[in-house]
């Protein structure tokens, strides 16, 4: 069974790129563009990990991380936060809220996939998947 990753990203291009790269590396992906749909989708889809953009319309990614941590059915799911506005204080806030790991945009494929593999406990075997360039955040 492929591991399942919930990809939360409101930017259409980034969302597609995250999903394409994950699928090319053998993951099953469910994309979510709207922060309001994150928790219901997570409860239904039961992902092995979440890639979470912190800047979402109407909802703060930090609040979503806290909501995962507060939900008995979701708190075990590790979250990889992704943000374009990376101050040192931001990273501390994101980790303090309960995110397992953190990447600053623009995200490159190799560190992204390494972070996802570590997130869901997959081995560090190098992928044969083709590499494509990521667009900037
Ligand atoms: Mn965003």
PDB file of C-alpha atoms and ligand atoms in Angstrom:
ATOM      1  CA  UNK A   1       0.000   0.000   0.000  1.00  0.00           C
ATOM      2  CA  UNK A   2       1.412   3.382  -0.931  1.00  0.00           C
ATOM      3  CA  UNK A   3       1.594   5.872   1.896  1.00  0.00           C
ATOM      4  CA  UNK A   4      -0.946   8.650   1.731  1.00  0.00           C
ATOM      5  CA  UNK A   5      -0.036  12.310   1.874  1.00  0.00           C
ATOM      6  CA  UNK A   6      -2.496  15.143   2.359  1.00  0.00           C
ATOM      7  CA  UNK A   7      -1.232  18.201   0.476  1.00  0.00           C
ATOM      8  CA  UNK A   8      -2.656  21.485   1.752  1.00  0.00           C
ATOM      9  CA  UNK A   9      -1.641  24.391  -0.483  1.00  0.00           C
ATOM     10  CA  UNK A  10      -3.808  27.197  -1.828  1.00  0.00           C
ATOM     11  CA  UNK A  11      -1.433  28.104  -4.657  1.00  0.00           C
ATOM     12  CA  UNK A  12      -2.525  26.067  -7.676  1.00  0.00           C
ATOM     13  CA  UNK A  13       0.940  25.725  -9.188  1.00  0.00           C
ATOM     14  CA  UNK A  14       2.636  24.715  -5.943  1.00  0.00           C
ATOM     15  CA  UNK A  15      -0.151  22.293  -5.091  1.00  0.00           C
ATOM     16  CA  UNK A  16       0.168  20.595  -8.465  1.00  0.00           C
ATOM     17  CA  UNK A  17       3.951  20.439  -8.196  1.00  0.00           C
ATOM     18  CA  UNK A  18       3.876  18.937  -4.695  1.00  0.00           C
ATOM     19  CA  UNK A  19       1.320  16.368  -5.827  1.00  0.00           C
ATOM     20  CA  UNK A  20       3.144  15.507  -9.052  1.00  0.00           C
ATOM     21  CA  UNK A  21       6.452  14.966  -7.262  1.00  0.00           C
ATOM     22  CA  UNK A  22       4.846  12.847  -4.548  1.00  0.00           C
ATOM     23  CA  UNK A  23       2.955  10.717  -7.067  1.00  0.00           C
ATOM     24  CA  UNK A  24       6.128  10.266  -9.139  1.00  0.00           C
ATOM     25  CA  UNK A  25       7.751   8.921  -5.963  1.00  0.00           C
ATOM     26  CA  UNK A  26       5.015   6.401  -5.320  1.00  0.00           C
ATOM     27  CA  UNK A  27       2.818   8.221  -2.832  1.00  0.00           C
ATOM     28  CA  UNK A  28      -0.931   8.464  -2.915  1.00  0.00           C
ATOM     29  CA  UNK A  29      -1.968  12.101  -2.696  1.00  0.00           C
ATOM     30  CA  UNK A  30      -5.070  14.034  -1.783  1.00  0.00           C
ATOM     31  CA  UNK A  31      -4.852  17.750  -2.507  1.00  0.00           C
ATOM     32  CA  UNK A  32      -6.723  20.382  -0.527  1.00  0.00           C
ATOM     33  CA  UNK A  33      -6.756  24.038  -1.548  1.00  0.00           C
ATOM     34  CA  UNK A  34      -9.164  25.414   1.040  1.00  0.00           C
ATOM     35  CA  UNK A  35      -8.157  25.505   4.687  1.00  0.00           C
ATOM     36  CA  UNK A  36     -11.754  24.933   5.762  1.00  0.00           C
ATOM     37  CA  UNK A  37     -11.644  21.458   4.190  1.00  0.00           C
ATOM     38  CA  UNK A  38      -8.442  20.314   5.846  1.00  0.00           C
ATOM     39  CA  UNK A  39      -9.784  18.672   9.014  1.00  0.00           C
ATOM     40  CA  UNK A  40     -12.801  16.944   7.407  1.00  0.00           C
ATOM     41  CA  UNK A  41     -10.608  15.669   4.583  1.00  0.00           C
ATOM     42  CA  UNK A  42      -7.951  14.447   7.019  1.00  0.00           C
ATOM     43  CA  UNK A  43     -10.556  12.554   9.053  1.00  0.00           C
ATOM     44  CA  UNK A  44     -11.903  10.895   5.927  1.00  0.00           C
ATOM     45  CA  UNK A  45      -8.639  10.247   4.106  1.00  0.00           C
ATOM     46  CA  UNK A  46      -6.515   9.278   7.164  1.00  0.00           C
ATOM     47  CA  UNK A  47      -3.186  10.301   5.648  1.00  0.00           C
ATOM     48  CA  UNK A  48       0.184   9.024   6.828  1.00  0.00           C
ATOM     49  CA  UNK A  49       1.503  12.577   6.692  1.00  0.00           C
ATOM     50  CA  UNK A  50       0.480  16.133   5.865  1.00  0.00           C
ATOM     51  CA  UNK A  51       2.295  18.736   3.794  1.00  0.00           C
ATOM     52  CA  UNK A  52       0.845  21.991   5.080  1.00  0.00           C
ATOM     53  CA  UNK A  53       1.250  25.449   3.621  1.00  0.00           C
ATOM     54  CA  UNK A  54       1.181  27.917   6.506  1.00  0.00           C
ATOM     55  CA  UNK A  55      -0.192  30.837   4.475  1.00  0.00           C
ATOM     56  CA  UNK A  56      -3.779  29.943   3.615  1.00  0.00           C
ATOM     57  CA  UNK A  57      -6.768  32.192   3.034  1.00  0.00           C
ATOM     58  CA  UNK A  58      -9.236  32.421   5.942  1.00  0.00           C
ATOM     59  CA  UNK A  59      -7.336  30.069   8.190  1.00  0.00           C
ATOM     60  CA  UNK A  60      -3.878  30.055   9.730  1.00  0.00           C
ATOM     61  CA  UNK A  61      -1.732  27.011   9.172  1.00  0.00           C
ATOM     62  CA  UNK A  62      -0.603  27.420  12.775  1.00  0.00           C
ATOM     63  CA  UNK A  63      -4.213  27.061  13.911  1.00  0.00           C
ATOM     64  CA  UNK A  64      -4.559  23.966  11.729  1.00  0.00           C
ATOM     65  CA  UNK A  65      -1.475  22.410  13.315  1.00  0.00           C
ATOM     66  CA  UNK A  66      -2.983  23.099  16.739  1.00  0.00           C
ATOM     67  CA  UNK A  67      -6.294  21.608  15.596  1.00  0.00           C
ATOM     68  CA  UNK A  68      -4.537  18.405  14.506  1.00  0.00           C
ATOM     69  CA  UNK A  69      -2.784  18.222  17.861  1.00  0.00           C
ATOM     70  CA  UNK A  70      -6.068  18.696  19.702  1.00  0.00           C
ATOM     71  CA  UNK A  71      -7.961  16.028  17.752  1.00  0.00           C
ATOM     72  CA  UNK A  72      -7.608  12.517  19.114  1.00  0.00           C
ATOM     73  CA  UNK A  73      -8.076  10.948  15.670  1.00  0.00           C
ATOM     74  CA  UNK A  74      -5.549  13.255  13.981  1.00  0.00           C
ATOM     75  CA  UNK A  75      -2.842  14.053  16.526  1.00  0.00           C
ATOM     76  CA  UNK A  76      -0.673  11.080  15.519  1.00  0.00           C
ATOM     77  CA  UNK A  77      -0.391  12.312  11.915  1.00  0.00           C
ATOM     78  CA  UNK A  78       2.959  14.059  11.346  1.00  0.00           C
ATOM     79  CA  UNK A  79       2.899  17.469   9.684  1.00  0.00           C
ATOM     80  CA  UNK A  80       5.524  18.984   7.416  1.00  0.00           C
ATOM     81  CA  UNK A  81       4.922  22.738   7.395  1.00  0.00           C
ATOM     82  CA  UNK A  82       5.915  24.801   4.367  1.00  0.00           C
ATOM     83  CA  UNK A  83       6.110  28.567   4.453  1.00  0.00           C
ATOM     84  CA  UNK A  84       7.352  31.409   2.308  1.00  0.00           C
ATOM     85  CA  UNK A  85       7.878  33.734   5.254  1.00  0.00           C
ATOM     86  CA  UNK A  86      10.646  32.121   7.188  1.00  0.00           C
ATOM     87  CA  UNK A  87      11.843  34.088  10.138  1.00  0.00           C
ATOM     88  CA  UNK A  88      13.576  32.251  12.948  1.00  0.00           C
ATOM     89  CA  UNK A  89      10.666  33.020  15.247  1.00  0.00           C
ATOM     90  CA  UNK A  90       8.283  31.547  12.680  1.00  0.00           C
ATOM     91  CA  UNK A  91      10.043  28.210  12.669  1.00  0.00           C
ATOM     92  CA  UNK A  92       9.923  28.074  16.460  1.00  0.00           C
ATOM     93  CA  UNK A  93       6.219  28.921  16.455  1.00  0.00           C
ATOM     94  CA  UNK A  94       5.500  26.276  13.837  1.00  0.00           C
ATOM     95  CA  UNK A  95       7.391  23.594  15.729  1.00  0.00           C
ATOM     96  CA  UNK A  96       5.913  24.679  19.051  1.00  0.00           C
ATOM     97  CA  UNK A  97       2.421  24.343  17.572  1.00  0.00           C
ATOM     98  CA  UNK A  98       3.205  20.706  16.876  1.00  0.00           C
ATOM     99  CA  UNK A  99       4.567  20.438  13.333  1.00  0.00           C
ATOM    100  CA  UNK A 100       7.111  17.637  13.013  1.00  0.00           C
ATOM    101  CA  UNK A 101       9.231  19.384  10.424  1.00  0.00           C
ATOM    102  CA  UNK A 102       9.504  22.598   8.489  1.00  0.00           C
ATOM    103  CA  UNK A 103      10.652  23.747   5.036  1.00  0.00           C
ATOM    104  CA  UNK A 104      11.028  27.279   3.695  1.00  0.00           C
ATOM    105  CA  UNK A 105       9.800  28.133   0.201  1.00  0.00           C
ATOM    106  CA  UNK A 106      10.977  28.007  -2.478  1.00  0.00           C
ATOM    107  CA  UNK A 107      11.171  24.270  -1.933  1.00  0.00           C
ATOM    108  CA  UNK A 108      13.598  22.126  -3.928  1.00  0.00           C
ATOM    109  CA  UNK A 109      12.665  18.577  -4.796  1.00  0.00           C
ATOM    110  CA  UNK A 110      15.467  16.680  -3.054  1.00  0.00           C
ATOM    111  CA  UNK A 111      15.013  18.266   0.376  1.00  0.00           C
ATOM    112  CA  UNK A 112      11.244  18.120  -0.040  1.00  0.00           C
ATOM    113  CA  UNK A 113      11.252  14.391  -0.739  1.00  0.00           C
ATOM    114  CA  UNK A 114      13.805  13.740   2.000  1.00  0.00           C
ATOM    115  CA  UNK A 115      11.571  15.590   4.461  1.00  0.00           C
ATOM    116  CA  UNK A 116       8.467  13.690   3.332  1.00  0.00           C
ATOM    117  CA  UNK A 117      10.234  10.321   3.594  1.00  0.00           C
ATOM    118  CA  UNK A 118      11.485  11.169   7.061  1.00  0.00           C
ATOM    119  CA  UNK A 119       8.006  12.410   7.980  1.00  0.00           C
ATOM    120  CA  UNK A 120       6.304   9.117   7.176  1.00  0.00           C
ATOM    121  CA  UNK A 121       9.198   6.885   8.209  1.00  0.00           C
ATOM    122  CA  UNK A 122      10.190   5.698   4.764  1.00  0.00           C
ATOM    123  CA  UNK A 123      13.737   4.587   4.163  1.00  0.00           C
ATOM    124  CA  UNK A 124      16.244   6.965   2.689  1.00  0.00           C
ATOM    125  CA  UNK A 125      16.646   5.003  -0.547  1.00  0.00           C
ATOM    126  CA  UNK A 126      17.458   7.342  -3.396  1.00  0.00           C
ATOM    127  CA  UNK A 127      14.632   7.704  -5.850  1.00  0.00           C
ATOM    128  CA  UNK A 128      14.951   6.942  -9.544  1.00  0.00           C
ATOM    129  CA  UNK A 129      12.133   9.339 -10.251  1.00  0.00           C
ATOM    130  CA  UNK A 130      12.905  12.056 -12.749  1.00  0.00           C
ATOM    131  CA  UNK A 131      13.713  15.418 -11.297  1.00  0.00           C
ATOM    132  CA  UNK A 132      11.962  18.507 -12.421  1.00  0.00           C
ATOM    133  CA  UNK A 133      12.438  22.074 -11.300  1.00  0.00           C
ATOM    134  CA  UNK A 134      10.172  23.608  -8.735  1.00  0.00           C
ATOM    135  CA  UNK A 135       8.699  26.996  -9.388  1.00  0.00           C
ATOM    136  CA  UNK A 136       9.483  29.620  -6.803  1.00  0.00           C
ATOM    137  CA  UNK A 137       6.933  30.182  -4.064  1.00  0.00           C
TER     138      UNK A 137
HETATM  139 MN1  LIG B   1      -0.381  29.786   0.527  1.00  0.00          MN
END
